Coordinates of N, CA and C in Angstrom, one line a residue:
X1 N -8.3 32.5 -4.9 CA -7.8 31.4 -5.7 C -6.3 31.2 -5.3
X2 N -5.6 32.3 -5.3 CA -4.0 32.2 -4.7 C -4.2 31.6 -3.1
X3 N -5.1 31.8 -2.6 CA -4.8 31.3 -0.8 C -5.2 30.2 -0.7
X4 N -6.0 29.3 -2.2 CA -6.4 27.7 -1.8 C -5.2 27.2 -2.7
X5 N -4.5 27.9 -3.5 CA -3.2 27.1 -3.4 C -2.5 27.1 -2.7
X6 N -1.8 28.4 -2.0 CA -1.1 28.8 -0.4 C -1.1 27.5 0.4
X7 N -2.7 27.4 0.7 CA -3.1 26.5 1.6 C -2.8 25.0 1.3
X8 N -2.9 24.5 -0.2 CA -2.8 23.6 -0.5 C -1.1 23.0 -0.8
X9 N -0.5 23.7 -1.2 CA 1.2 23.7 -1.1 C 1.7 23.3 0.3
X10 N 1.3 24.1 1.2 CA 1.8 24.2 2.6 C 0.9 23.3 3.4
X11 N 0.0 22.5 2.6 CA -0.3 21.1 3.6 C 0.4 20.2 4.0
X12 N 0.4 19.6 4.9 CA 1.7 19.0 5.1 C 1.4 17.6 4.2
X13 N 0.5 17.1 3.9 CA 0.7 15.7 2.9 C 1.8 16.1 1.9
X14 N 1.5 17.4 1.3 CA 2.0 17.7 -0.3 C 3.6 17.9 0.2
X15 N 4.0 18.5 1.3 CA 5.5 18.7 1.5 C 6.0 17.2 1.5
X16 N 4.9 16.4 2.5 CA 5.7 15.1 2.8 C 5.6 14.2 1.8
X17 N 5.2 14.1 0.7 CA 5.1 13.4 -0.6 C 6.6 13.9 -1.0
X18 N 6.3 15.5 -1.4 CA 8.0 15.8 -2.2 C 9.3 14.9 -1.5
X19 N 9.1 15.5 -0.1 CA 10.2 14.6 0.3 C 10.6 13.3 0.0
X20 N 9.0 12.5 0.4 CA 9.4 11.2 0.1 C 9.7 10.9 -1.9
X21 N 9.3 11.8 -2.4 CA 9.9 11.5 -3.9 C 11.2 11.2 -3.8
X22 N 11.5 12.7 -3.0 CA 13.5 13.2 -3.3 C 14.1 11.9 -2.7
X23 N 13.8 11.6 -1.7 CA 14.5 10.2 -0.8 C 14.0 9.2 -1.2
X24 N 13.4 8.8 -2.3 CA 13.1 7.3 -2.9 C 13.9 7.4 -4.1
X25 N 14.4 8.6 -5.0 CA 15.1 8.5 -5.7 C 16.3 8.6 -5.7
X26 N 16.6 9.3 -4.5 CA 18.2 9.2 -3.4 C 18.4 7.3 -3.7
X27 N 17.5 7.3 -2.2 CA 17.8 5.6 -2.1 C 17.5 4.1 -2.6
X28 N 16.8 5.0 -4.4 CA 16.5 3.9 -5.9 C 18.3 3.7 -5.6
X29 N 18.7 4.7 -6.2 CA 20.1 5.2 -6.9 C 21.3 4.0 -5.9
X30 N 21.2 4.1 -4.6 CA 21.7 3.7 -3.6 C 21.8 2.2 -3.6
X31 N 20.3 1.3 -3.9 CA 20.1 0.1 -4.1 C 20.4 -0.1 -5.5
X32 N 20.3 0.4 -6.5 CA 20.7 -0.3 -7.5 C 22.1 -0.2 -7.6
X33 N 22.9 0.7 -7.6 CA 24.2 0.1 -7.5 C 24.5 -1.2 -6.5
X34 N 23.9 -1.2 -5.2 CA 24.2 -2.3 -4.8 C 24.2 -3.3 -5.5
X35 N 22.5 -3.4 -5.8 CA 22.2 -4.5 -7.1 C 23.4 -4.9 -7.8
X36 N 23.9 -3.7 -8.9 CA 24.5 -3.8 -10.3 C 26.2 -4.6 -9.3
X37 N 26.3 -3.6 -8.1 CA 27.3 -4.2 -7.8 C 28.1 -5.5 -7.0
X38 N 26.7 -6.0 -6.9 CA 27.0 -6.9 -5.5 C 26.4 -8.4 -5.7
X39 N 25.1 -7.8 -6.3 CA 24.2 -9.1 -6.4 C 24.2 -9.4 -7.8
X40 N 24.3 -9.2 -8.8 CA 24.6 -9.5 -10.2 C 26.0 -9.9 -10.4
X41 N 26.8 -9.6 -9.5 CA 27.9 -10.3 -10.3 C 27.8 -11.7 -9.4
X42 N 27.1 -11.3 -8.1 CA 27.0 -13.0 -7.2 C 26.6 -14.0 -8.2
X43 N 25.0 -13.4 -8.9 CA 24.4 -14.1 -9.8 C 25.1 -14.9 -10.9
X44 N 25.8 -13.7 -11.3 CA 26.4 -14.2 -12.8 C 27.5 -14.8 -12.3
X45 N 28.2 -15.1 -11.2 CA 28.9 -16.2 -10.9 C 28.1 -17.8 -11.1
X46 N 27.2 -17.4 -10.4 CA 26.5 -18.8 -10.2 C 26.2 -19.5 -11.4
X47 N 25.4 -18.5 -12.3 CA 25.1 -18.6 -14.1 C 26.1 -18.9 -14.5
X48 N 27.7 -18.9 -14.4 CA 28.6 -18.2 -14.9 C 28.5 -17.8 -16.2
X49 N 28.1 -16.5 -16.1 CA 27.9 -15.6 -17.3 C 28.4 -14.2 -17.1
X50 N 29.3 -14.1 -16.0 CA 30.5 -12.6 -15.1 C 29.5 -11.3 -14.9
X51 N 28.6 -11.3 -16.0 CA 27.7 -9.9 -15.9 C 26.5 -10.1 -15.9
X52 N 25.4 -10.3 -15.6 CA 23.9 -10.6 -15.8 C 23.3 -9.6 -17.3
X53 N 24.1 -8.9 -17.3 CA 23.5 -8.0 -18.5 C 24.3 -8.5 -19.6
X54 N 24.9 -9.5 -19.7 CA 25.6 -10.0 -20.8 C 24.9 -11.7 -21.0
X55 N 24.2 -11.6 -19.8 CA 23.3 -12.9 -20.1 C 22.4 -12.9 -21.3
X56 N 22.1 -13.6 -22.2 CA 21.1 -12.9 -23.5 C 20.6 -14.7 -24.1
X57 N 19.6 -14.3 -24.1 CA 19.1 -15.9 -25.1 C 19.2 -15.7 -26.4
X58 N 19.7 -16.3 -27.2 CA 19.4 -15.7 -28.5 C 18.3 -16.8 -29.4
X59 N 17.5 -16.3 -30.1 CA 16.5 -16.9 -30.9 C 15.8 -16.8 -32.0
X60 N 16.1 -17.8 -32.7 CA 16.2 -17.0 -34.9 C 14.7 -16.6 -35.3
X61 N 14.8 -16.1 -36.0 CA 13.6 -15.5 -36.3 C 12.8 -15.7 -37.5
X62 N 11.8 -15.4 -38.7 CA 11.0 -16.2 -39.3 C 12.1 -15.9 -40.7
X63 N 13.1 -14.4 -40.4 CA 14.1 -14.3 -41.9 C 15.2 -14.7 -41.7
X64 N 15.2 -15.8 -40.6 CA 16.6 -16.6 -40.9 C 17.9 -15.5 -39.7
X65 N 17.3 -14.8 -39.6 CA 18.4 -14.1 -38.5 C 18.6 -14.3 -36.9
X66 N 19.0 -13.6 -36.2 CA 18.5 -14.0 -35.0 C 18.4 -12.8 -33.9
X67 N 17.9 -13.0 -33.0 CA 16.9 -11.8 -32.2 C 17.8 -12.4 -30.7
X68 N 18.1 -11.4 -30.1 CA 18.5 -11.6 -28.6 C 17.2 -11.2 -27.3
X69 N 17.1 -12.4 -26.6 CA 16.5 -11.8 -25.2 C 17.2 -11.1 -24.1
X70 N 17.7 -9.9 -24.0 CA 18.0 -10.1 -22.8 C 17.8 -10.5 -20.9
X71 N 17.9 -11.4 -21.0 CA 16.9 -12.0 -20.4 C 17.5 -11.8 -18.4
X72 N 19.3 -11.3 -18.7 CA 20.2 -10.6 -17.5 C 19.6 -9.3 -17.3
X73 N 19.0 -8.7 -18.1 CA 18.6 -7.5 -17.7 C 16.9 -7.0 -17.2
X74 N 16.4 -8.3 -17.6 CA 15.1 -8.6 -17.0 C 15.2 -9.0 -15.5
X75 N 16.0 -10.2 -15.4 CA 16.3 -10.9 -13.8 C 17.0 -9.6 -13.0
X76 N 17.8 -8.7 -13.5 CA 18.5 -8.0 -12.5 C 17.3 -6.3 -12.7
X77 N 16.3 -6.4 -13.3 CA 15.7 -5.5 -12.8 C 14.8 -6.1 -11.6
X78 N 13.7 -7.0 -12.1 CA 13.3 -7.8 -11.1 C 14.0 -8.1 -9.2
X79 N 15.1 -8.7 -9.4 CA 16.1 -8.2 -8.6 C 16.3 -7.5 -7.6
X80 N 15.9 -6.0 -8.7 CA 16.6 -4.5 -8.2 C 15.2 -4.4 -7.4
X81 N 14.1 -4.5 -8.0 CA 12.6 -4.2 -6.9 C 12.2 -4.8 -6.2
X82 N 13.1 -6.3 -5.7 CA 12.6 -6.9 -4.4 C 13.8 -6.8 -3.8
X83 N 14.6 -6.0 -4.0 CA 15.7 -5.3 -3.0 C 15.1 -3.8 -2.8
X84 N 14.8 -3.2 -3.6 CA 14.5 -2.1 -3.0 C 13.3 -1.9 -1.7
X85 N 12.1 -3.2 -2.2 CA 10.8 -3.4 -1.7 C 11.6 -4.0 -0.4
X86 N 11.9 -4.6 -0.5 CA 12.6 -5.8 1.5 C 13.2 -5.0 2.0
X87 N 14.3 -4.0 1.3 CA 14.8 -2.8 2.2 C 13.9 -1.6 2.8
X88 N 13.2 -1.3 1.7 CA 12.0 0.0 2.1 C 11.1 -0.9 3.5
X89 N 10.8 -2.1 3.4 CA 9.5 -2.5 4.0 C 10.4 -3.2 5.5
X90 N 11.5 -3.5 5.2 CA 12.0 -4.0 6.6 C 13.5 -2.9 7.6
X91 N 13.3 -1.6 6.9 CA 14.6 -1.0 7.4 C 12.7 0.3 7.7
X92 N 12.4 1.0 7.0 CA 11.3 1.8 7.5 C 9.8 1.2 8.0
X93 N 8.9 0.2 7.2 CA 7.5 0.2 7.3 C 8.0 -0.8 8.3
X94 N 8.6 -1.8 8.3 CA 8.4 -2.7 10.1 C 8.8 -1.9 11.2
X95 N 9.9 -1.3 11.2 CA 10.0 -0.7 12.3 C 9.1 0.4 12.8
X96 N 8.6 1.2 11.7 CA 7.6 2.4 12.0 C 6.3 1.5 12.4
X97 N 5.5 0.6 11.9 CA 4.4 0.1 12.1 C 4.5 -1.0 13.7
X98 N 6.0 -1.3 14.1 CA 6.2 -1.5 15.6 C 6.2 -0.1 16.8
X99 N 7.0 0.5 16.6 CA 6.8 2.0 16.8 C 5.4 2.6 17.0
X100 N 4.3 2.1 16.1 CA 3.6 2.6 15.9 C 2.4 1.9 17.6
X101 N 2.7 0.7 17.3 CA 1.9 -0.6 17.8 C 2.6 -0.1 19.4
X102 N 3.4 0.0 19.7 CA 3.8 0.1 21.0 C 3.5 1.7 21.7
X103 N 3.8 2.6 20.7 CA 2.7 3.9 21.4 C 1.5 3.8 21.6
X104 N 0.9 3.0 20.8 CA -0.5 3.2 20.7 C -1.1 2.1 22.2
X105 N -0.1 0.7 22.2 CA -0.1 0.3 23.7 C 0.3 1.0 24.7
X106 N 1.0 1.6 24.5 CA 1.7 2.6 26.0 C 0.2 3.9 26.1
X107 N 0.1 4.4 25.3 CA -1.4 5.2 25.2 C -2.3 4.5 25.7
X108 N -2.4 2.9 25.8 CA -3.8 2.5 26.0 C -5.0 2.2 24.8
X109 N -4.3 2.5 23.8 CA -4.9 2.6 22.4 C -5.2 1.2 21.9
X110 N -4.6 0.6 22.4 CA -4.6 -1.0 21.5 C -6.0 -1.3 21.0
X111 N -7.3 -0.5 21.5 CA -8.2 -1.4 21.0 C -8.9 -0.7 20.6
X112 N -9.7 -1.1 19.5 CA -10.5 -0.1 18.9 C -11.7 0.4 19.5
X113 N -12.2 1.8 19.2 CA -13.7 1.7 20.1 C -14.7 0.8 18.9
X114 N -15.8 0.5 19.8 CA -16.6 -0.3 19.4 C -17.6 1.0 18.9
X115 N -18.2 0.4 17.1 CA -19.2 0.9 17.1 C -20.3 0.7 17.6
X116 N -21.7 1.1 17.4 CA -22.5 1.0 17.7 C -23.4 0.1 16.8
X117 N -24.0 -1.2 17.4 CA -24.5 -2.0 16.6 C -26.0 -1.8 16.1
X118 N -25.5 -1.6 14.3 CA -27.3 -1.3 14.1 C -28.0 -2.6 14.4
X119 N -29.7 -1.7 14.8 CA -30.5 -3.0 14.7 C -30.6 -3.9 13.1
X120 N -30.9 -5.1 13.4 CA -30.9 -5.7 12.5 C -32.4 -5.2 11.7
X121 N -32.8 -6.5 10.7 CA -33.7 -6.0 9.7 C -35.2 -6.6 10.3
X122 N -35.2 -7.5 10.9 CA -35.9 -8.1 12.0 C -36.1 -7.2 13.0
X123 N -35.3 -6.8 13.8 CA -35.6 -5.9 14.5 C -36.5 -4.3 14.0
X124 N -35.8 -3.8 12.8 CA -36.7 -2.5 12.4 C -38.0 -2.7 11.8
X125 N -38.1 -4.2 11.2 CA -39.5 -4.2 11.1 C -40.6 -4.7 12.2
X126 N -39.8 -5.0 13.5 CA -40.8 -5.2 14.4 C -40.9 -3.8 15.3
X127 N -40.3 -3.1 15.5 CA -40.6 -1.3 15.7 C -41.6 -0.8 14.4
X128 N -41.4 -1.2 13.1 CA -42.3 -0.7 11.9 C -43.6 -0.7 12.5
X129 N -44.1 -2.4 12.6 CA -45.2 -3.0 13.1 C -45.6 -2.7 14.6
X130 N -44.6 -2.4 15.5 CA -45.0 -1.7 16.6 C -46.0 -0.4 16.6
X131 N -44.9 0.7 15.3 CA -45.6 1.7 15.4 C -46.8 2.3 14.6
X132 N -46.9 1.2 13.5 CA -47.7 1.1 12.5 C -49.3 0.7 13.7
X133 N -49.1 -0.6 14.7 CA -50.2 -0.8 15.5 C -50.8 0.5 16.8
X134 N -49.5 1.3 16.9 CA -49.9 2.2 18.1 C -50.8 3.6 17.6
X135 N -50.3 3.4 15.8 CA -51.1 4.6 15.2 C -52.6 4.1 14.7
X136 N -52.7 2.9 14.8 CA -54.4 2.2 14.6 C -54.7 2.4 15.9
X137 N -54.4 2.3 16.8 CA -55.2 1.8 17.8 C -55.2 3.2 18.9
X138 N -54.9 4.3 18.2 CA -54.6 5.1 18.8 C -56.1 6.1 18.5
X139 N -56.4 7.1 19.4 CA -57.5 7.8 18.8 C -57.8 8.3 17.8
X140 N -58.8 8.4 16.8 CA -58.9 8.4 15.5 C -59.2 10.0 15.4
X141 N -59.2 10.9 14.2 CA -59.3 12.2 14.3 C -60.5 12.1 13.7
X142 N -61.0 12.9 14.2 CA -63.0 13.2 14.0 C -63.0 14.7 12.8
X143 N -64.3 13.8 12.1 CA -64.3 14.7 11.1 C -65.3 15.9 11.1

């Protein structure tokens, strides 16, 4: 029982997952300051509203009071995960999946092997009927 955990710890998926946790939460941390610092206040220039998280809808409610949306802190999370996702997918997954595409050309790899094509359904029923006729017409066992 201890050596299929052994084995299972020290596979390399499970090491390379931890990693990739520790360095996605490294480089969360990394983009969202950008975010908070760079692209929200761009925003809230434009809005002019100076902070995106100070942006807030406000909207009264059925006892006469009123209820805030924040509606800056929705847009700049949103924001924050198509900055994260365009950085992850155009600084590692394009470049690795090019990397990838050009060894596999330089290897000769570019093309897949071909499977092998089953017969169709047509086809296995005219082998059925083939062999169905070769066992009639074949010598009969004597009793």
């Amino acid at each position: 029982m201890i050596k299929g955990f052994k084995e299972f710890i020290l596979r390399g998926n499970v090491i390379d997952l931890a990693v990739a946790v520790v360095i996605g939460a490294a480089f969360s941390a990394i983009v969202a300051v950008m975010v908070e610092q760079l692209i929200n206040p761009l925003i809230g220039a434009i809005f002019q509203v100076g902070d995106l998280s100070g942006w807030v809808i406000e909207i009264p409610t059925i006892s006469g009071s009123v209820s805030t949306i924040g509606i800056g802190a929705i847009i700049g999370a949103v924001i924050n995960f198509v900055a994260i996702a365009a950085i992850v997918y155009f600084v590692f997954v394009y470049p690795m999946n090019h990397m990838k595409a050009r060894a596999a050309a330089k290897a000769g790899l570019d093309k897949a092997p071909e499977e092998p094509q089953l017969p169709t359904e047509q086809e296995i029923l005219v082998q059925i009927r083939d062999l169905l006729e070769k066992q009639q017409s074949g010598p009969s066992p004597r009793a």
